[in-house]
XYZ file of C-alpha atoms in Angstrom:
720
model
C 15.379 -11.934 -8.451
C 17.907 -12.690 -5.749
C 16.358 -11.853 -2.381
C 19.572 -10.071 -1.392
C 18.921 -7.540 -4.186
C 15.701 -6.384 -2.493
C 16.101 -3.067 -0.676
C 13.843 -3.081 2.370
C 13.638 0.721 2.313
C 10.976 0.310 -0.365
C 8.006 2.482 0.598
C 9.621 3.830 3.797
C 9.822 7.590 3.045
C 6.827 8.628 5.116
C 5.559 11.052 7.674
C 2.373 11.432 9.671
C 0.712 13.626 7.054
C 1.635 11.721 3.893
C 2.208 8.060 3.086
C 4.375 6.558 0.381
C 3.564 3.124 1.752
C 4.006 3.663 5.492
C 6.340 0.675 5.347
C 9.311 -0.090 7.555
C 12.614 -1.637 6.387
C 11.945 -5.085 7.758
C 14.609 -7.756 7.873
C 13.274 -11.160 8.837
C 12.089 -14.478 7.481
C 8.727 -14.735 5.688
C 5.896 -14.339 8.218
C 8.547 -14.084 10.945
C 7.634 -13.724 14.606
C 10.021 -10.772 14.906
C 11.286 -8.211 12.435
C 14.419 -6.092 12.753
C 15.184 -2.624 11.428
C 17.539 0.290 12.085
C 15.923 3.011 14.161
C 16.886 6.519 13.064
C 14.819 8.629 15.493
C 12.924 8.340 18.752
C 11.256 11.741 18.297
C 8.509 10.875 15.800
C 6.493 8.140 17.489
C 5.630 5.307 15.109
C 7.651 6.942 12.327
C 10.940 5.863 13.864
C 12.715 5.262 10.554
C 13.246 7.471 7.514
C 15.574 6.548 4.642
C 16.970 10.080 4.431
C 17.977 10.211 8.101
C 21.690 9.781 8.681
C 21.388 8.881 12.348
C 21.533 5.328 13.664
C 20.138 4.747 17.145
C 20.200 0.961 17.154
C 18.643 -2.240 15.852
C 14.972 -2.300 16.724
C 13.253 -5.585 17.490
C 9.771 -4.743 16.285
C 6.224 -6.010 15.772
C 4.703 -2.918 14.200
C 2.214 -3.755 11.409
C 1.497 -0.106 10.667
C 2.346 3.264 12.232
C -1.384 3.725 12.795
C -1.417 0.612 14.995
C 1.825 1.272 16.865
C 4.454 -1.214 17.965
C 4.370 -3.849 20.672
C 7.040 -5.875 22.415
C 9.819 -3.734 21.001
C 13.320 -2.979 22.226
C 16.570 -1.598 20.871
C 20.141 -2.951 20.656
C 22.884 -0.351 20.091
C 26.598 -1.185 19.819
C 28.739 1.574 21.416
C 32.357 2.177 22.423
C 33.896 4.293 25.161
C 32.077 6.165 27.873
C 28.746 7.962 27.464
C 28.136 11.291 29.185
C 24.538 10.187 29.774
C 22.802 6.857 29.330
C 20.372 7.943 26.615
C 19.818 7.360 22.917
C 20.654 10.977 22.180
C 24.058 10.580 23.798
C 24.659 7.128 22.255
C 23.462 7.601 18.668
C 25.864 7.807 15.752
C 25.790 8.986 12.173
C 25.947 6.403 9.419
C 25.935 6.397 5.625
C 22.638 4.982 4.340
C 24.037 4.773 0.818
C 26.833 2.452 2.012
C 24.597 0.290 4.207
C 22.886 -2.980 3.347
C 19.123 -3.143 3.877
C 18.104 -6.638 2.793
C 15.301 -8.998 3.887
C 18.003 -11.414 5.078
C 20.666 -9.046 6.397
C 21.350 -5.579 7.783
C 24.935 -4.356 7.592
C 26.106 -0.854 8.477
C 28.905 1.170 10.033
C 28.474 3.636 12.901
C 30.826 6.446 11.932
C 31.196 7.808 15.460
C 32.539 4.537 16.816
C 33.780 2.947 13.555
C 31.724 -0.091 14.548
C 30.574 -2.319 11.685
C 27.768 -4.708 12.545
C 25.695 -7.322 10.794
C 22.280 -8.649 11.838
C 20.991 -11.938 10.402
C 17.396 -12.939 11.337
C 15.659 -16.224 12.061
C 12.050 -17.048 12.887
C 12.418 -16.434 16.632
C 15.755 -14.636 16.917
C 18.954 -14.060 15.018
C 22.663 -13.295 15.188
C 24.218 -9.864 15.683
C 27.919 -9.719 14.828
C 29.697 -6.567 16.042
C 33.194 -5.597 14.887
C 34.705 -2.991 17.210
C 37.643 -0.713 16.316
C 38.065 1.056 19.656
C 38.483 0.061 23.283
C 35.934 -0.258 26.084
C 33.100 -1.800 24.057
C 29.457 -2.313 24.948
C 25.922 -3.117 23.824
C 23.253 -0.689 25.000
C 19.752 -2.112 25.517
C 16.876 0.375 25.393
C 13.808 -1.146 27.045
C 10.558 0.839 26.667
C 7.729 0.305 29.123
C 8.025 -1.999 32.084
C 11.093 -4.205 32.025
C 13.149 -6.747 33.927
C 16.756 -7.722 33.202
C 18.824 -10.411 34.834
C 22.230 -11.865 34.148
C 22.059 -15.661 33.877
C 25.854 -16.152 33.725
C 28.832 -14.330 32.235
C 27.597 -15.162 28.716
C 23.829 -14.749 28.962
C 21.288 -12.059 29.819
C 17.505 -12.456 29.989
C 15.151 -9.548 29.346
C 11.404 -9.126 29.760
C 9.557 -6.095 28.405
C 5.899 -5.115 28.663
C 4.906 -2.546 26.062
C 1.983 -2.455 23.645
C -0.502 -0.089 22.036
C -3.440 -2.271 23.063
C -3.850 -5.753 24.554
C -6.277 -7.890 26.552
C -3.502 -8.828 28.969
C -2.212 -5.836 30.966
C 0.954 -7.836 31.682
C 1.507 -9.133 28.144
C 5.232 -9.911 28.131
C 7.986 -10.375 25.597
C 10.948 -12.494 26.650
C 14.329 -11.895 25.035
C 17.496 -13.861 25.723
C 20.989 -12.844 24.546
C 24.000 -15.143 24.440
C 27.437 -13.516 24.035
C 30.349 -15.359 22.496
C 32.743 -13.158 24.492
C 31.910 -12.881 28.210
C 30.470 -9.880 29.970
C 33.077 -7.998 31.968
C 30.708 -5.961 34.037
C 28.262 -7.786 36.261
C 25.108 -6.178 37.508
C 22.276 -7.083 39.850
C 18.786 -7.946 38.586
C 17.188 -4.758 37.377
C 13.616 -3.677 36.784
C 11.708 -0.502 36.226
C 10.211 1.538 33.415
C 11.783 2.884 30.225
C 15.225 1.607 31.084
C 18.688 1.629 29.554
C 21.095 -1.224 30.324
C 24.749 -1.043 29.272
C 26.323 -4.474 28.743
C 30.149 -4.227 28.759
C 32.725 -6.522 27.164
C 36.060 -4.759 27.673
C 38.561 -4.328 24.860
C 37.338 -7.078 22.549
C 37.565 -6.771 18.746
C 34.401 -8.736 17.954
C 31.265 -9.840 19.732
C 28.831 -12.384 18.333
C 25.398 -12.227 19.921
C 22.927 -15.056 19.453
C 19.502 -13.885 20.565
C 16.053 -15.396 20.697
C 12.612 -14.467 21.930
C 9.288 -15.772 23.126
C 5.816 -14.510 23.963
C 5.382 -17.499 26.293
C 8.193 -17.555 28.844
C 11.881 -17.112 29.461
C 12.203 -20.893 29.398
C 10.654 -21.004 25.927
C 12.985 -18.229 24.754
C 15.903 -20.347 26.011
C 14.532 -23.344 24.098
C 14.223 -21.260 20.921
C 17.812 -20.080 21.449
C 19.152 -23.582 22.060
C 17.913 -24.685 18.633
C 20.067 -22.069 16.922
C 23.022 -21.487 19.229
C 25.305 -23.706 17.148
C 24.558 -21.882 13.892
C 27.099 -19.510 12.448
C 25.910 -16.303 10.809
C 26.718 -17.678 7.345
C 24.558 -20.733 8.011
C 21.654 -18.638 9.293
C 22.014 -16.330 6.298
C 21.798 -19.235 3.861
C 18.751 -20.586 5.686
C 17.063 -17.188 5.450
C 17.835 -16.941 1.740
C 16.342 -20.402 1.216
C 13.219 -19.472 3.200
C 12.643 -16.402 1.036
C 13.311 -18.150 -2.251
C 10.822 -20.818 -1.288
C 8.227 -18.095 -1.907
C 10.036 -15.898 -4.428
C 10.605 -18.765 -6.839
C 6.852 -19.280 -7.164
C 6.632 -16.215 -9.414
C 9.238 -15.564 -12.087
C 8.551 -12.547 -14.273
C 10.100 -10.347 -16.929
C 8.992 -6.964 -18.256
C 9.788 -4.782 -21.234
C 10.987 -2.252 -18.651
C 13.426 -3.822 -16.115
C 12.312 -1.279 -13.505
C 8.890 -2.940 -13.506
C 10.529 -6.288 -12.743
C 12.349 -4.676 -9.833
C 9.077 -3.198 -8.559
C 7.297 -6.538 -8.906
C 9.764 -8.358 -6.675
C 9.858 -5.580 -4.108
C 6.072 -5.846 -3.781
C 6.397 -9.631 -3.602
C 8.727 -9.238 -0.612
C 6.121 -7.071 1.128
C 3.394 -9.642 0.470
C 5.140 -12.348 2.494
C 5.769 -10.340 5.676
C 2.279 -10.426 7.205
C 0.505 -11.867 9.066
C 3.250 -12.625 11.545
C 3.758 -15.966 13.244
C 2.517 -15.875 16.837
C 3.158 -19.461 17.840
C 6.245 -21.356 18.954
C 7.341 -25.001 19.209
C 7.561 -26.796 22.543
C 10.061 -29.468 23.568
C 8.205 -32.006 21.401
C 8.150 -29.674 18.367
C 4.422 -29.120 18.824
C 2.937 -25.642 18.188
C 1.903 -23.643 21.240
C 0.984 -19.997 21.703
C 0.139 -17.437 24.340
C -3.555 -16.604 24.530
C -3.822 -13.019 25.769
C -7.570 -13.359 26.356
C -7.337 -16.127 28.978
C -3.688 -15.295 29.760
C -2.690 -18.922 29.393
C -0.553 -20.997 27.056
C -2.578 -23.063 24.612
C -1.787 -25.653 21.939
C -1.970 -24.850 18.248
C -0.924 -22.199 15.758
C -1.748 -18.501 15.892
C -1.050 -15.469 13.698
C -1.118 -11.746 14.380
C -0.572 -8.299 12.832
C -3.256 -8.391 10.196
C -6.181 -6.106 9.357
C -8.744 -8.053 7.338
C -10.417 -4.841 6.101
C -7.289 -4.370 3.978
C -5.964 -7.838 3.276
C -9.059 -9.870 2.360
C -9.190 -8.220 -1.075
C -5.797 -9.295 -2.379
C -3.440 -11.070 0.046
C -5.431 -14.225 0.733
C -6.617 -14.683 -2.867
C -2.926 -14.572 -3.877
C -2.069 -17.118 -1.189
C -4.853 -19.346 -2.549
C -2.996 -19.551 -5.852
C 0.654 -19.802 -4.833
C 0.861 -20.363 -1.043
C -2.101 -22.521 -0.164
C -0.219 -24.496 2.482
C 0.406 -21.299 4.450
C -3.192 -20.135 3.914
C -4.390 -23.441 5.366
C -2.340 -22.951 8.519
C -3.432 -19.332 8.884
C -7.085 -20.381 8.741
C -6.405 -22.803 11.571
C -4.876 -19.931 13.536
C -7.856 -17.640 12.907
C -10.183 -20.375 14.113
C -8.079 -20.657 17.275
C -8.602 -16.914 17.771
C -12.350 -17.479 17.557
C -12.286 -20.389 19.990
C -10.363 -18.320 22.512
C -12.304 -15.045 22.292
C -15.753 -16.061 21.083
C -15.608 -13.958 17.907
C -13.698 -14.128 14.660
C -10.819 -11.626 14.489
C -11.011 -8.281 12.662
C -7.690 -6.530 13.378
C -5.058 -8.481 15.289
C -2.118 -6.633 16.889
C -1.247 -8.600 18.993
C -4.868 -9.507 19.762
C -8.204 -8.018 18.730
C -8.102 -4.241 18.306
C -11.570 -4.008 16.751
C -10.704 -1.363 14.158
C -12.312 -0.609 10.774
C -15.860 -1.466 9.624
C -17.195 -4.908 8.910
C -16.082 -8.419 9.761
C -14.209 -9.073 6.561
C -12.447 -12.198 7.684
C -15.726 -13.632 6.389
C -14.380 -13.069 2.875
C -11.122 -14.854 3.706
C -13.134 -17.845 4.900
C -15.572 -17.829 1.978
C -12.784 -17.577 -0.574
C -11.140 -20.607 0.993
C -14.440 -22.484 1.085
C -15.282 -22.081 -2.605
C -11.701 -23.008 -3.503
C -11.871 -26.175 -1.349
C -9.177 -24.980 1.050
C -9.529 -26.520 4.548
C -13.077 -27.871 4.085
C -12.626 -29.643 7.422
C -12.732 -26.264 9.203
C -15.775 -24.890 7.397
C -18.553 -26.289 9.645
C -17.069 -24.507 12.658
C -16.284 -21.412 10.620
C -19.902 -21.244 9.483
C -21.120 -21.264 13.064
C -18.586 -18.576 13.935
C -19.683 -16.403 11.005
C -23.354 -16.779 11.904
C -22.607 -15.847 15.499
C -20.867 -12.683 14.361
C -23.851 -11.847 12.151
C -26.490 -12.313 14.843
C -24.978 -11.658 18.270
C -23.750 -8.351 19.635
C -20.596 -8.705 21.681
C -20.469 -7.046 25.083
C -16.989 -5.838 24.122
C -16.837 -3.085 21.504
C -13.713 -4.463 19.856
C -15.289 -7.829 18.958
C -17.738 -8.682 16.200
C -19.980 -6.338 14.270
C -21.103 -2.935 15.472
C -24.838 -2.245 15.391
C -25.581 -5.918 14.755
C -29.100 -5.922 16.150
C -30.045 -2.678 14.434
C -28.759 -4.043 11.143
C -31.008 -7.062 11.582
C -33.940 -4.851 12.582
C -33.736 -2.215 9.844
C -31.779 -3.980 7.129
C -29.071 -1.336 7.484
C -26.898 0.211 10.177
C -28.504 3.543 11.154
C -26.690 6.863 10.919
C -26.328 6.990 14.698
C -23.336 4.693 14.179
C -20.040 6.099 12.931
C -19.247 5.016 9.347
C -22.692 3.456 9.062
C -22.668 3.226 5.262
C -19.495 1.150 5.223
C -20.767 -1.045 8.031
C -23.953 -1.751 6.102
C -22.228 -2.538 2.815
C -19.600 -4.694 4.488
C -22.223 -6.628 6.455
C -24.192 -7.283 3.271
C -21.039 -8.603 1.617
C -20.235 -10.699 4.680
C -23.764 -12.117 4.532
C -23.014 -13.173 0.960
C -19.832 -14.821 2.245
C -21.835 -16.722 4.861
C -24.187 -17.947 2.133
C -21.231 -19.155 0.065
C -19.773 -21.159 2.941
C -23.196 -22.622 3.726
C -23.577 -23.582 0.083
C -20.334 -25.586 0.165
C -21.718 -27.422 3.203
C -25.065 -28.127 1.516
C -26.882 -26.026 4.118
C -29.473 -24.646 1.715
C -31.589 -22.933 4.368
C -28.690 -20.863 5.676
C -27.406 -20.213 2.168
C -30.789 -18.911 1.003
C -31.331 -16.689 4.034
C -27.946 -14.997 3.868
C -28.115 -14.707 0.099
C -31.187 -12.560 0.663
C -29.471 -10.636 3.460
C -26.657 -9.875 1.028
C -29.023 -7.564 -0.852
C -29.367 -5.193 2.101
C -26.991 -2.816 0.341
C -30.019 -1.668 -1.685
C -31.514 -0.091 1.415
C -28.998 2.771 1.350
C -29.043 3.564 -2.355
C -30.446 6.994 -3.138
C -31.617 7.029 -6.785
C -31.718 10.824 -6.779
C -27.958 11.119 -6.189
C -26.714 7.706 -7.318
C -24.860 7.171 -4.045
C -25.088 5.059 -0.936
C -26.218 7.393 1.857
C -26.768 7.042 5.585
C -30.319 6.669 6.917
C -31.750 7.290 10.346
C -34.001 4.800 12.114
C -37.052 6.332 10.407
C -35.621 5.555 6.986
C -34.715 9.138 6.118
C -31.480 9.968 4.352
C -29.142 12.296 6.199
C -29.868 15.857 4.967
C -27.342 18.240 3.402
C -25.611 15.495 1.435
C -22.282 16.375 -0.177
C -20.691 13.731 -2.374
C -17.075 14.750 -1.629
C -17.481 15.012 2.161
C -15.156 12.517 3.830
C -15.815 10.768 7.131
C -18.882 10.669 9.362
C -20.921 8.090 7.426
C -17.957 6.844 5.408
C -14.654 5.182 6.339
C -11.536 6.886 4.976
C -13.415 8.320 2.031
C -16.510 10.043 0.734
C -19.566 8.701 -1.038
C -17.411 8.337 -4.157
C -15.014 5.898 -2.463
C -17.724 3.991 -0.589
C -20.779 3.614 -2.828
C -19.466 0.847 -5.086
C -18.561 -1.707 -2.387
C -21.189 -4.164 -3.614
C -18.771 -6.925 -4.531
C -21.442 -9.618 -4.413
C -23.954 -8.023 -6.779
C -22.744 -5.401 -9.225
C -25.470 -6.491 -11.614
C -27.996 -5.548 -8.954
C -26.243 -2.229 -8.357
C -26.406 -1.459 -12.083
C -30.157 -2.134 -11.994
C -30.498 0.501 -9.277
C -28.972 3.019 -11.673
C -31.580 2.071 -14.256
C -29.294 0.928 -17.043
C -25.741 0.026 -17.950
C -25.478 3.368 -19.753
C -26.380 5.288 -16.576
C -23.857 3.268 -14.596
C -21.210 3.910 -17.236
C -21.822 7.655 -17.009
C -21.392 7.452 -13.221
C -18.066 5.656 -13.603
C -16.871 8.210 -16.131
C -17.864 10.974 -13.752
C -15.966 9.213 -10.951
C -12.770 9.122 -13.006
C -12.914 12.368 -14.959
C -13.450 14.901 -12.187
C -10.932 16.687 -10.005
C -9.810 14.844 -6.843
C -11.546 17.363 -4.600
C -12.516 16.586 -1.016
C -14.334 18.172 1.902
C -12.898 17.681 5.404
C -16.026 18.377 7.499
C -16.485 14.761 8.580
C -13.024 14.666 10.150
C -12.479 18.354 10.798
C -9.027 18.258 9.215
C -7.231 16.808 6.183
C -6.308 13.181 6.719
C -3.428 11.665 4.802
C -5.703 9.568 2.559
C -7.211 12.791 1.197
C -3.759 14.174 0.447
C -2.678 10.989 -1.315
C -5.783 10.818 -3.507
C -5.222 14.424 -4.553
C -1.514 13.844 -5.194
C -1.873 11.146 -7.866
C -4.750 12.981 -9.615
C -6.913 10.117 -10.890
C -10.195 11.837 -10.124
C -12.090 10.180 -7.272
C -10.474 6.830 -8.066
C -8.358 6.731 -4.912
C -6.104 3.793 -5.706
C -4.125 5.091 -2.732
C -6.537 3.258 -0.432
C -8.091 -0.203 -0.400
C -11.791 0.715 -0.953
C -10.985 1.804 -4.535
C -8.908 -1.226 -5.514
C -11.688 -2.718 -7.644
C -12.929 0.454 -9.317
C -11.308 -0.005 -12.756
C -12.891 -3.447 -13.047
C -16.430 -2.070 -12.741
C -16.306 -1.401 -16.483
C -16.238 -5.180 -17.019
C -19.691 -5.463 -15.455
C -21.132 -3.363 -18.284
C -19.227 -5.241 -20.956
C -16.606 -2.541 -21.575
C -13.315 -3.773 -20.068
C -11.410 -1.816 -22.713
C -12.308 1.375 -20.827
C -10.281 0.137 -17.849
C -7.246 -1.246 -19.641
C -5.314 2.011 -20.179
C -6.358 3.135 -16.709
C -4.904 0.026 -15.089
C -1.649 0.370 -16.993
C -1.377 3.974 -15.821
C -2.245 3.124 -12.216
C 0.523 0.552 -12.113
C 2.962 3.318 -13.078
C 2.286 4.951 -9.686
C 4.299 2.090 -8.116
C 8.069 1.749 -8.163
C 10.875 0.153 -6.145
C 11.977 3.337 -4.378
C 11.389 4.635 -0.818
C 8.365 6.478 -2.284
C 7.188 3.320 -4.019
C 3.469 3.236 -3.149
C 0.601 5.658 -3.858
C -0.682 5.257 -0.269
C -0.608 2.948 2.762
C 0.665 -0.486 1.743
C -1.118 -2.163 4.702
C 0.131 -5.688 5.423
C 0.715 -6.735 1.824
C -2.654 -5.615 0.477
C -1.405 -2.944 -1.937
C 1.544 -5.126 -2.942
C -0.739 -8.026 -3.827
C -2.949 -5.606 -5.808
C 0.090 -4.739 -7.914
C 1.078 -8.394 -8.338
C -2.389 -9.457 -9.498
C -2.695 -6.560 -11.913
C 0.773 -7.153 -13.298
C -0.376 -10.672 -14.194
C -3.527 -9.304 -15.818
C -6.369 -10.391 -13.527
C -7.833 -9.413 -10.175
C -10.104 -11.063 -7.505
C -12.883 -8.462 -7.369
C -15.179 -10.698 -5.302
C -13.365 -13.017 -2.883
C -15.771 -15.842 -2.232
C -16.895 -16.086 -5.855
C -13.947 -18.070 -7.191
C -13.333 -15.700 -10.099
C -10.667 -13.240 -11.235
C -11.762 -10.379 -13.476
C -9.425 -9.778 -16.404
C -7.577 -6.465 -16.317
C -4.439 -5.402 -18.184
C -1.121 -7.272 -17.834
C 2.145 -5.432 -17.240
C 4.462 -8.462 -17.331
C 6.089 -9.607 -20.528
C 6.386 -13.180 -19.250
C 5.469 -14.914 -16.008
C 5.950 -18.419 -14.691
C 3.506 -19.012 -11.869
C 4.193 -22.071 -9.738
C 0.724 -22.958 -8.470
C 0.007 -24.525 -5.092
C -1.143 -27.781 -6.689
C 2.259 -28.269 -8.318
C 1.197 -27.154 -11.799
C 2.562 -24.161 -13.663
C 0.792 -21.310 -15.414
C 2.922 -19.634 -18.072
C 1.869 -16.135 -19.096
C 3.033 -14.502 -22.327
C 2.187 -10.915 -23.271
C 3.045 -9.604 -26.717
C 3.713 -6.919 -27.619
C 3.801 -4.995 -24.357
C 5.427 -1.637 -24.859
C 4.137 1.690 -23.596
C 1.885 2.203 -26.617
C 0.045 -1.106 -26.191
C -2.787 0.099 -23.977
C -5.452 -2.508 -24.819
C -6.015 -6.266 -24.900
C -6.672 -7.390 -28.451
C -7.200 -11.098 -27.761
C -6.648 -13.714 -25.053
C -5.869 -17.387 -25.515
C -5.985 -19.845 -22.631
C -4.277 -23.104 -23.518
C -4.353 -22.231 -27.237
C -8.096 -21.561 -27.232
C -9.652 -18.140 -27.591
C -10.955 -16.887 -24.244
C -13.884 -14.462 -24.463
C -15.220 -14.385 -20.905
C -14.203 -11.243 -18.962
C -12.879 -13.384 -16.119
C -10.959 -16.542 -15.286
C -12.250 -19.045 -12.780
C -9.966 -20.204 -10.005
C -10.044 -23.708 -11.418
C -9.073 -22.489 -14.886
C -5.946 -20.913 -13.427
C -5.185 -23.917 -11.218
C -5.307 -26.152 -14.279
C -2.118 -24.423 -15.374
C -0.932 -24.336 -18.939
C -0.458 -21.226 -21.062
C -2.145 -17.845 -20.944
C -1.385 -15.591 -23.916
C -2.357 -11.935 -24.030
C -2.119 -10.223 -27.405
C -2.114 -6.462 -26.882
C -2.917 -3.610 -29.237
C -2.757 0.154 -29.562
C -6.503 0.649 -30.108
C -9.419 -1.011 -28.302
C -10.961 -4.187 -29.675
C -14.396 -4.361 -27.989
C -15.717 -7.867 -27.529
C -19.411 -8.588 -27.880
C -20.205 -11.107 -25.181
C -23.151 -11.474 -22.852
C -20.935 -12.920 -20.143
C -20.304 -10.810 -17.051
C -18.319 -11.465 -13.881
C -20.112 -12.919 -10.871
C -23.151 -11.183 -9.368
C -26.085 -12.424 -7.319
C -28.563 -11.054 -9.872
C -31.568 -11.271 -7.552
C -32.598 -7.650 -7.487
C -36.231 -8.174 -6.471
C -35.807 -10.386 -3.419
C -35.164 -7.640 -0.915
C -38.128 -5.604 -2.133
C -40.450 -8.561 -1.615
C -39.012 -9.311 1.809
C -39.269 -5.725 3.015
C -42.706 -4.908 1.611
């Protein structure tokens, strides 16, 4: 699909109480340092754009990864004509026609009806070009500068801006530098200005067109000028073509068709979302060497860095997808994450712009382990292993770094109920311990691998055989009383026991043993899916949007609207019954489309998009760090996957109409494939993958199961 056919309003019809993606209409290059979007309101906090609004307040320069995180280093550029009764957005805003406007990853183009101004914004990695066509006299550009700001006029063609605004940051003076170069000169000079929450009106007289080259930096005004100098000679058409080429560099790695063209449209819209985050947080110095601003030490350091990424969401899908089709970018990101560790002392958890410390676990461990077993950046793994072990054994003095309850986890084998969301912390730490063991194994460190392989079975400590759920324990080993399986919060993160008790990615075989048999586990999964999506709000005290979204799509307690449930359909493969999941997966994919309501819940930095992409292709990385993809149910009719090693995987699915709900047979390179998974190497070998579908199930009798540790007795021996 042509990148210019993507509508960035995909998944943007949201409000605080309900998410259809919680996306924003981002125009920018893949993994760009800045994104740009029309702002339609300044009255709804982080929800500053809605596709049904007909008000345009200006072009927002933004770094907002999610409305729940907030924006940082943002400002607004608003073309205006004539005099304003007051210098405010309310008095400057104009109506516009969304249906006649262009919202593309490589271009925004719209007309302000009040002023009859048509403008076009074309992005680059560090800046862009804003072309403004005026129809009236006395023309201006209004800058809205939230937080602390400084503005100075460098000459009659250039203005330099510095803003300090963020939702959270180690550096209280964390600054964003923004330089604007005007093709037509300023007609109104002004003295250097500073203050808080300012509005600056830049005037150009009675010109018909203004072309604004702009660039930015997190390092200095000088660096912003250097970034600008590299692009000042480019015309908007040249920058547009460069942006198109940058996007197609990634888009052309996956070419798909579907029986239903709407599914193809949805596929490419989710692909666009997958290549937005994490955002580039480094720049190039005079010698074209990467440098970045370290907010922790408040100094400029060499090397690459990335930001705006929550590993709790993205480890499941985004990085496994990168390992297949964008390994070169994955390699650089790993280098950036290691730089974060070297500068702060702990591996990152949620970067925006630096460590925010949100969500349970330290799930960057899975990103590292998945790279390790796939032989991606083996040169970094010795240092990563030390970093992972530090996070698993040392409690940071700062709450936003490392694990919570680290020492208690080591003491009891679980995180006690005195800690918020203790069940999720425990399960995530056990999985991270598995990830540590996998990295150690690649480095031939058998002692570390064995120890953490045993630690990875700590999930068993919280299993209550009487209820069949993971439940919080106090320091005496007692389960919390008055258990209710649909109660959200308290011991669980963004869910209840139903959404949290199956997060045992490393050892589903061991989890099944705790249930007593595959039949008992199967009955639990059926109960999970076939009940009403009821919830109890006591843990939060009110209904959070994730509850509303689970109830809205009505798939029982299988809350595909949030990341913890992403793997649930594949649990049937661990009892040898993948056919039970195949119709379910096909139905779940129907909850996605290419509209402003295109997602069943928070998209979250590409994580839900990559879930859709994997499942459209017919396989899914249930356990990052294992090097396997569990087979699901393909939606594509054909796919050409350009792999990172230069080979191609061609996928054919036939027939694939609505009534084909089951996989009848699979052939990989003309040989029948009976295992319920593909290995990473099998996919990297390329070739042909043929799915033959059917209208009734065709159960396969095979003893093979996807990866599990399968050492159910170790923890009992160690704890006795």
